[in-house]
CSV table of C-alpha atoms and ligand atoms in Angstrom, one decimal:
chain,number,residue,atom,x,y,z
C,1,MET,CA,-31.4,18.6,21.8
C,2,GLN,CA,-30.1,15.1,22.7
C,3,PHE,CA,-29.3,12.6,20.0
C,4,SER,CA,-28.9,8.9,20.4
C,5,GLU,CA,-25.7,7.3,19.4
C,6,ASP,CA,-27.4,5.9,16.3
C,7,GLU,CA,-28.7,9.3,15.3
C,8,ILE,CA,-25.2,10.8,15.7
C,9,LEU,CA,-23.8,8.1,13.5
C,10,LEU,CA,-26.4,8.6,10.9
C,11,ILE,CA,-25.9,12.3,10.9
C,12,LYS,CA,-22.2,12.0,10.5
C,13,LEU,CA,-22.6,9.4,7.7
C,14,CYS,CA,-25.1,11.6,5.8
C,15,LYS,CA,-23.0,14.7,6.3
C,16,GLY,CA,-19.9,13.0,5.0
C,17,LEU,CA,-21.6,11.5,2.0
C,18,VAL,CA,-23.3,14.8,1.2
C,19,GLN,CA,-19.9,16.6,1.3
C,20,ILE,CA,-18.4,14.0,-1.0
C,21,CYS,CA,-21.4,14.3,-3.4
C,22,ASP,CA,-21.1,18.1,-3.2
C,23,ARG,CA,-17.5,17.9,-4.3
C,24,ILE,CA,-18.5,15.6,-7.2
C,25,ASN,CA,-21.3,17.9,-8.2
C,26,ARG,CA,-19.0,20.8,-8.3
C,27,GLY,CA,-16.7,18.8,-10.6
C,28,GLU,CA,-14.0,18.5,-7.9
C,29,PRO,CA,-12.4,15.2,-7.0
C,30,ALA,CA,-14.3,13.3,-4.3
C,31,TYR,CA,-11.1,13.3,-2.2
C,32,LEU,CA,-8.7,16.2,-1.9
C,33,VAL,CA,-5.4,15.0,-3.2
C,34,GLU,CA,-3.2,17.7,-1.7
C,35,ASP,CA,-5.0,17.8,1.6
C,36,SER,CA,-3.7,16.1,4.7
C,37,GLN,CA,-7.2,14.8,5.2
C,38,PRO,CA,-8.6,13.8,1.8
C,39,PHE,CA,-12.0,12.7,3.0
C,40,PRO,CA,-14.6,14.6,5.1
C,41,GLN,CA,-14.0,14.1,8.8
C,42,PRO,CA,-17.6,13.1,9.5
C,43,LEU,CA,-17.2,10.1,7.1
C,44,TYR,CA,-14.2,8.8,9.0
C,45,GLU,CA,-16.0,9.1,12.3
C,46,ALA,CA,-19.1,7.4,10.9
C,47,PHE,CA,-17.1,4.5,9.5
C,48,GLN,CA,-15.4,4.1,12.8
C,49,GLY,CA,-18.8,3.9,14.5
C,50,LEU,CA,-20.1,1.5,11.9
C,51,SER,CA,-17.1,-0.8,12.2
C,52,LEU,CA,-17.6,-1.0,16.0
C,53,LYS,CA,-21.2,-1.8,15.5
C,54,TRP,CA,-20.4,-4.6,13.1
C,55,ILE,CA,-17.7,-6.0,15.4
C,56,LEU,CA,-20.0,-5.9,18.4
C,57,ARG,CA,-22.9,-7.4,16.5
C,58,ASP,CA,-21.2,-10.1,14.4
C,59,GLU,CA,-17.8,-10.3,16.0
C,60,GLU,CA,-16.3,-9.6,12.7
C,61,MET,CA,-15.3,-6.6,10.6
C,62,ARG,CA,-17.6,-6.6,7.6
C,63,HIS,CA,-15.7,-4.2,5.4
C,64,PRO,CA,-12.0,-4.5,6.2
C,65,ALA,CA,-10.8,-1.9,3.8
C,66,ILE,CA,-12.1,1.4,5.1
C,67,LEU,CA,-13.2,2.5,1.7
C,68,CYS,CA,-15.3,-0.7,1.1
C,69,MET,CA,-17.4,0.8,3.8
C,70,VAL,CA,-18.7,3.4,1.4
C,71,GLU,CA,-20.7,0.6,-0.1
C,72,GLY,CA,-21.8,-0.5,3.4
C,73,ALA,CA,-22.7,3.1,4.2
C,74,ARG,CA,-24.8,3.3,1.0
C,75,LYS,CA,-26.9,0.3,2.1
C,76,SER,CA,-27.3,1.7,5.6
C,77,VAL,CA,-28.5,5.0,4.3
C,78,GLU,CA,-30.8,3.3,1.8
C,79,ALA,CA,-32.5,1.4,4.6
C,80,VAL,CA,-33.4,4.6,6.5
C,81,GLU,CA,-33.6,7.3,3.9
C,82,PRO,CA,-34.6,6.2,0.4
C,83,ASP,CA,-34.8,9.8,-0.9
C,84,PHE,CA,-31.4,10.7,0.5
C,85,SER,CA,-30.0,7.5,-1.0
C,86,GLU,CA,-31.3,8.5,-4.5
C,87,PHE,CA,-29.6,11.8,-4.0
C,88,VAL,CA,-26.2,10.4,-3.1
C,89,ASP,CA,-26.2,7.3,-5.3
C,90,TYR,CA,-24.3,8.3,-8.4
C,91,PRO,CA,-23.6,5.6,-11.0
C,92,GLU,CA,-20.2,7.1,-11.8
C,93,ASP,CA,-19.1,7.3,-8.2
C,94,PRO,CA,-15.3,7.3,-8.5
C,95,LEU,CA,-14.7,5.6,-5.1
C,96,ILE,CA,-16.4,2.4,-5.8
C,97,GLY,CA,-15.8,-0.2,-8.5
C,98,ASN,CA,-18.6,-2.6,-9.5
C,99,MET,CA,-20.6,-1.2,-6.5
C,100,THR,CA,-18.7,-3.6,-4.2
C,101,ARG,CA,-15.2,-2.4,-3.7
C,102,PRO,CA,-13.1,0.8,-3.8
C,103,SER,CA,-11.7,1.8,-7.1
C,104,GLU,CA,-8.0,1.5,-7.7
C,105,GLU,CA,-7.6,5.3,-7.5
C,106,CYS,CA,-9.2,5.1,-4.1
C,107,GLU,CA,-7.0,2.4,-2.8
C,108,ALA,CA,-3.9,4.1,-4.2
C,109,TRP,CA,-4.8,7.2,-2.3
C,110,ALA,CA,-5.6,5.3,0.9
C,111,SER,CA,-2.2,3.6,1.0
C,112,ARG,CA,-0.5,6.9,0.4
C,113,TYR,CA,-2.4,8.6,3.1
C,114,ALA,CA,-1.7,5.8,5.7
C,115,LEU,CA,2.0,5.9,4.8
C,116,ASN,CA,2.4,9.6,4.9
C,117,LEU,CA,0.4,10.1,8.1
C,118,GLU,CA,2.4,7.4,9.9
C,119,ARG,CA,5.7,8.9,8.7
C,120,GLU,CA,4.8,12.4,9.7
C,121,GLN,CA,3.9,11.3,13.2
C,122,ASN,CA,7.0,9.0,13.2
C,123,GLN,CA,4.9,6.2,14.6
C,124,SER,CA,5.6,3.6,12.0
C,125,TYR,CA,8.3,1.0,12.9
C,126,ILE,CA,10.1,1.8,9.6
C,127,PRO,CA,11.4,5.3,10.4
C,128,ARG,CA,12.2,4.1,13.9
C,129,LEU,CA,14.1,1.2,12.5
C,130,MET,CA,16.2,3.6,10.5
C,131,ALA,CA,16.8,5.8,13.5
C,132,GLU,CA,17.9,2.8,15.6
C,133,ILE,CA,20.3,1.5,13.0
C,134,GLU,CA,22.0,4.9,13.0
C,135,ARG,CA,21.9,5.3,16.8
C,136,LEU,CA,23.4,1.8,17.4
C,137,SER,CA,25.8,2.0,14.4
C,138,LEU,CA,24.4,-1.2,13.0
C,139,PRO,CA,25.3,-2.1,9.4
C,140,HIS,CA,22.9,-0.7,6.9
C,141,SER,CA,22.4,-4.2,5.6
C,142,THR,CA,20.3,-4.7,8.8
C,143,TYR,CA,17.6,-2.6,7.1
C,144,THR,CA,17.6,-4.8,4.0
C,145,LEU,CA,17.6,-8.0,6.1
C,146,PHE,CA,14.7,-6.7,8.2
C,147,ARG,CA,12.6,-5.6,5.3
C,148,ARG,CA,13.3,-8.7,3.1
C,149,PHE,CA,12.4,-11.0,6.0
C,150,ILE,CA,9.0,-9.3,6.4
C,151,ALA,CA,8.3,-9.2,2.6
C,152,GLU,CA,9.1,-12.9,2.3
C,153,ASN,CA,7.4,-14.0,5.5
C,154,PRO,CA,4.0,-12.5,6.0
C,155,PHE,CA,3.0,-15.2,8.5
C,156,PRO,CA,6.2,-16.3,10.3
C,157,SER,CA,6.0,-18.9,13.0
C,158,ASP,CA,8.1,-18.7,16.2
C,159,LEU,CA,10.5,-21.2,14.7
C,160,ILE,CA,11.0,-19.2,11.5
C,161,ILE,CA,11.8,-16.1,13.6
C,162,ALA,CA,14.2,-18.0,15.9
C,163,LEU,CA,16.0,-19.3,12.8
C,164,PHE,CA,16.2,-15.8,11.3
C,165,ARG,CA,17.7,-14.4,14.6
C,166,SER,CA,20.3,-17.1,14.9
C,167,ASN,CA,21.4,-16.6,11.3
C,168,ASN,CA,21.4,-12.8,11.6
C,169,PRO,CA,22.6,-11.6,15.1
C,170,ASP,CA,22.4,-8.0,13.9
C,171,ILE,CA,18.7,-8.3,14.0
C,172,ASP,CA,18.5,-8.8,17.8
C,173,PRO,CA,18.8,-5.1,18.8
C,174,VAL,CA,15.9,-4.3,16.6
C,175,LEU,CA,13.8,-7.4,17.2
C,176,ASP,CA,11.1,-5.4,19.1
C,177,LEU,CA,10.6,-3.3,16.0
C,178,LEU,CA,10.4,-6.4,13.8
C,179,MET,CA,7.7,-7.8,15.9
C,180,GLN,CA,5.7,-4.5,15.5
C,181,ALA,CA,5.3,-5.4,11.8
C,182,TYR,CA,3.0,-8.2,13.0
C,183,ARG,CA,0.0,-8.8,15.1
C,184,ASP,CA,-1.8,-11.9,16.4
C,185,ALA,CA,-3.6,-13.3,13.4
C,186,PRO,CA,-7.0,-11.8,13.0
C,187,PRO,CA,-10.1,-14.0,12.7
C,188,GLN,CA,-9.8,-16.1,9.6
C,189,SER,CA,-12.9,-17.6,7.9
C,190,GLU,CA,-13.8,-19.0,4.6
C,191,SER,CA,-15.9,-16.0,3.8
C,192,MET,CA,-13.0,-13.7,4.7
C,193,PRO,CA,-9.7,-15.4,4.1
C,194,LEU,CA,-6.3,-13.7,4.2
C,195,CYS,CA,-4.0,-13.4,1.2
C,196,LYS,CA,-1.2,-15.9,1.3
C,197,THR,CA,1.1,-13.5,-0.5
C,198,CYS,CA,0.6,-10.1,1.1
C,199,GLY,CA,-1.3,-11.1,4.3
C,200,GLY,CA,-4.1,-8.6,3.7
C,201,TYR,CA,-7.8,-9.4,3.4
C,202,LEU,CA,-8.8,-10.4,-0.1
C,203,ASP,CA,-11.7,-7.9,-0.3
C,204,CYS,CA,-9.6,-5.1,-1.7
C,205,ALA,CA,-8.3,-3.6,-4.9
C,206,ALA,CA,-4.9,-5.3,-4.4
C,207,ARG,CA,-6.5,-8.3,-6.2
C,208,ASP,CA,-5.2,-6.5,-9.3
C,209,ILE,CA,-1.6,-6.9,-8.2
C,210,GLU,CA,0.0,-9.8,-10.1
C,211,GLY,CA,0.5,-12.8,-8.0
C,212,CYS,CA,-1.7,-11.3,-5.2
C,213,CYS,CA,-4.2,-12.1,-3.7
C,214,GLU,CA,-5.0,-15.8,-3.3
C,215,PRO,CA,-6.5,-17.3,-0.2
C,216,LEU,CA,-4.2,-18.6,2.5
C,217,GLU,CA,-4.7,-22.3,3.3
C,218,GLY,CA,-4.5,-23.4,6.8
C,219,ARG,CA,-4.5,-21.2,9.9
C,220,VAL,CA,-1.7,-18.9,11.1
C,221,ASP,CA,-0.9,-17.4,14.4
C,222,ARG,CA,0.8,-14.2,13.3
C,223,ALA,CA,-0.1,-11.9,10.4
C,224,PRO,CA,1.2,-8.6,9.2
C,225,ILE,CA,-0.4,-5.4,10.4
C,226,GLU,CA,-2.2,-3.4,7.8
C,227,ASP,CA,0.6,-0.8,7.4
C,228,THR,CA,3.0,-3.7,6.7
C,229,VAL,CA,0.7,-5.1,4.0
C,230,ILE,CA,0.2,-1.8,2.3
C,231,CYS,CA,3.5,0.0,2.8
C,232,LEU,CA,6.0,-2.9,2.8
C,233,ILE,CA,4.8,-6.3,1.5
C,234,ARG,CA,2.8,-5.3,-1.6
C,235,PRO,CA,5.4,-2.8,-2.9
C,236,SER,CA,8.1,-5.3,-2.3
C,237,LEU,CA,6.7,-7.9,-4.7
C,238,ILE,CA,8.0,-6.2,-7.8
C,239,GLU,CA,11.3,-5.3,-6.1
C,240,LEU,CA,12.0,-8.9,-5.1
C,241,ARG,CA,11.0,-10.1,-8.5
C,242,LEU,CA,13.4,-7.7,-10.2
C,243,ALA,CA,16.2,-8.5,-7.8
C,244,ARG,CA,15.8,-12.3,-8.5
C,245,THR,CA,15.8,-11.7,-12.3
C,246,LEU,CA,18.9,-9.5,-12.2
C,247,GLU,CA,20.8,-11.8,-9.8
C,248,LYS,CA,20.1,-14.7,-12.2
C,249,MET,CA,21.7,-12.7,-14.9
C,250,GLY,CA,24.8,-12.6,-12.8
C,251,LEU,CA,24.5,-9.0,-11.7
C,252,GLN,CA,25.3,-7.7,-8.2
C,253,VAL,CA,22.0,-6.4,-6.7
C,254,GLU,CA,21.5,-4.6,-3.4
C,255,LEU,CA,17.9,-4.1,-2.2
C,256,TRP,CA,17.0,-0.8,-0.5
C,257,PRO,CA,20.6,0.5,-0.3
C,258,GLU,CA,21.7,3.1,2.3
C,259,LEU,CA,18.5,2.8,4.3
C,260,ASP,CA,16.1,2.9,1.3
C,261,LYS,CA,17.5,5.6,-0.8
C,262,ALA,CA,16.5,3.5,-3.9
C,263,ASP,CA,14.7,0.2,-4.3
C,264,LEU,CA,17.5,-1.5,-6.2
C,265,LYS,CA,21.2,-0.7,-6.7
C,266,VAL,CA,22.5,-2.7,-9.6
C,267,THR,CA,26.2,-3.0,-10.3
C,268,LEU,CA,27.0,-3.8,-13.9
C,269,PRO,CA,30.2,-5.7,-15.0
C,270,THR,CA,31.5,-2.4,-16.4
C,271,GLY,CA,31.4,-1.0,-12.8
C,272,ASP,CA,28.5,1.3,-13.7
C,273,ILE,CA,25.8,1.5,-11.1
C,274,TRP,CA,22.1,1.8,-11.9
C,275,ALA,CA,19.6,3.1,-9.3
C,276,ILE,CA,16.1,1.8,-9.8
C,277,ASP,CA,12.8,2.6,-8.1
C,278,ALA,CA,10.0,0.1,-8.9
C,279,LYS,CA,6.4,1.2,-8.7
C,280,ASP,CA,3.4,-1.1,-8.7
C,281,TRP,CA,0.6,1.4,-8.5
C,282,GLY,CA,-3.0,0.7,-9.5
C,283,SER,CA,-3.6,4.3,-10.5
C,284,ALA,CA,-1.5,5.6,-13.4
C,285,THR,CA,-2.7,9.1,-12.7
C,286,MET,CA,-1.5,9.1,-9.1
C,287,LEU,CA,1.7,7.5,-10.0
C,288,ALA,CA,2.5,10.1,-12.6
C,289,ARG,CA,1.7,12.9,-10.1
C,290,GLU,CA,4.0,11.2,-7.6
C,291,LEU,CA,6.9,10.6,-9.9
C,292,ASN,CA,6.7,14.1,-11.3
C,293,GLN,CA,8.1,15.2,-7.9
C,294,ASP,CA,10.3,12.2,-7.3
C,295,THR,CA,14.0,11.6,-7.8
C,296,ILE,CA,16.5,9.0,-6.7
C,297,PRO,CA,19.1,10.3,-4.3
C,298,ASN,CA,22.8,9.8,-5.0
C,299,ILE,CA,24.0,6.2,-4.3
C,300,GLY,CA,26.9,6.5,-6.8
C,301,GLN,CA,24.8,5.7,-9.8
C,302,SER,CA,25.5,6.7,-13.4
C,303,GLN,CA,21.8,6.3,-14.3
C,304,SER,CA,18.5,6.2,-12.6
C,305,PHE,CA,15.2,4.6,-13.7
C,306,PHE,CA,11.7,4.1,-12.6
C,307,VAL,CA,10.3,0.7,-13.4
C,308,ILE,CA,6.6,-0.3,-13.8
C,309,PRO,CA,5.4,-3.9,-13.9
C,310,ASP,CA,4.8,-5.4,-17.3
C,311,TYR,CA,1.2,-6.5,-16.4
C,312,ARG,CA,0.3,-2.8,-15.8
C,313,TRP,CA,2.3,-1.4,-18.7
C,314,THR,CA,0.8,-3.7,-21.2
C,315,ASN,CA,-2.6,-2.2,-20.3
C,316,LEU,CA,-2.6,0.6,-23.0
C,317,ALA,CA,-5.1,2.8,-21.1
C,318,TYR,CA,-2.8,2.7,-18.1
C,319,GLN,CA,0.3,3.5,-20.2
C,320,ALA,CA,-1.5,6.4,-22.0
C,321,ALA,CA,-2.8,7.8,-18.7
C,322,PHE,CA,0.7,7.7,-17.3
C,323,LYS,CA,2.5,9.1,-20.3
C,324,SER,CA,0.1,12.0,-20.7
C,325,ARG,CA,0.7,13.1,-17.2
C,326,TYR,CA,4.4,12.2,-16.5
C,327,LYS,CA,6.6,15.3,-16.8
C,328,GLY,CA,9.6,14.0,-14.9
C,329,ASN,CA,13.2,13.7,-16.1
C,330,LEU,CA,14.0,10.1,-15.3
C,331,PRO,CA,13.3,7.4,-17.9
C,332,VAL,CA,10.4,5.1,-17.0
C,333,PHE,CA,10.6,1.5,-18.2
C,334,SER,CA,8.5,-1.6,-18.0
C,335,GLU,CA,10.1,-4.6,-16.3
C,336,SER,CA,10.9,-6.2,-19.6
C,337,GLU,CA,12.3,-3.0,-21.1
C,338,LEU,CA,14.7,-2.8,-18.2
C,339,ILE,CA,15.8,-6.3,-18.6
C,340,LYS,CA,16.3,-5.7,-22.4
C,341,ARG,CA,18.5,-2.8,-21.5
C,342,VAL,CA,20.6,-4.8,-19.1
C,343,LYS,CA,21.0,-7.6,-21.7
C,344,GLY,CA,22.2,-4.9,-24.2
C,345,VAL,CA,24.9,-3.8,-21.8
C,346,LEU,CA,26.0,-7.4,-21.0
C,347,LYS,CA,26.6,-8.2,-24.7
A,1,LIG,ZN1,-2.5,-10.1,-1.5
């Protein structure tokens, strides 16, 4: 039997949604946390097909975050199969918040998935940057310079890049990799602006990140690729904020020391070194699960800490969800608790 392209797309879509609903019905998570592929394969393929359709039809991507497409998919299914739609449309669907966007849990998993998959296949520019720095015996500070530039410049013009190069000649051997963090700016419109802080589209759960995501004013030529947004710029917001605060207190701070063994290496006036990993995750559950298996490698520190942003920690539900699941050995502080501790030492 021959199917048309549309029928194949619909079959894949339905199959994927049914698999997800089956999991929910059986009391399992809709996505398999420990699996290399958390979502059903047909759903990925259907979303790819739908995206292409939208781009061909409207010349724009309707649902930039892949998980927003679950909502799009729901509507498409509704249009052709009302009975089926009733069957799949659960009010407590854990993937979608407010019926319009993926839940934080969903986004958190999505970013982890993208990062790990890229790392495993060694495709991302970050592991290749690390390898190049070792191969060419460049100073480790090259990594910090590289990363900080991207975190602080989501939309660099040619002039900004030229200035960066002339101030930092160590960057030239890895300039190709730096440029891989960016792409030509995607279509920008009033209905779908980019975020001026992280460079991502605004239609995503990252709106919950403090200071993110407000619309960019004016047009830009160059924007970060999605991996850069998810894996580098957004996680760096808290890291840069902490570095600035600690530097203002007169401390010596090194970001991402020894090729990213920690987020911050803080040297106290006593000579003691603190190693800090900062985590701005929307899902407290996923964060606890992650930190239960995480340590900070040796960079000469006497103490190690995990730090969580105040704006997340003051949410008592978040804090409780984290504390009930965190079984690790390292102390976990909010940003202000960490600063209090530093002040205590400085007295
Ligand atoms: Zn943003």
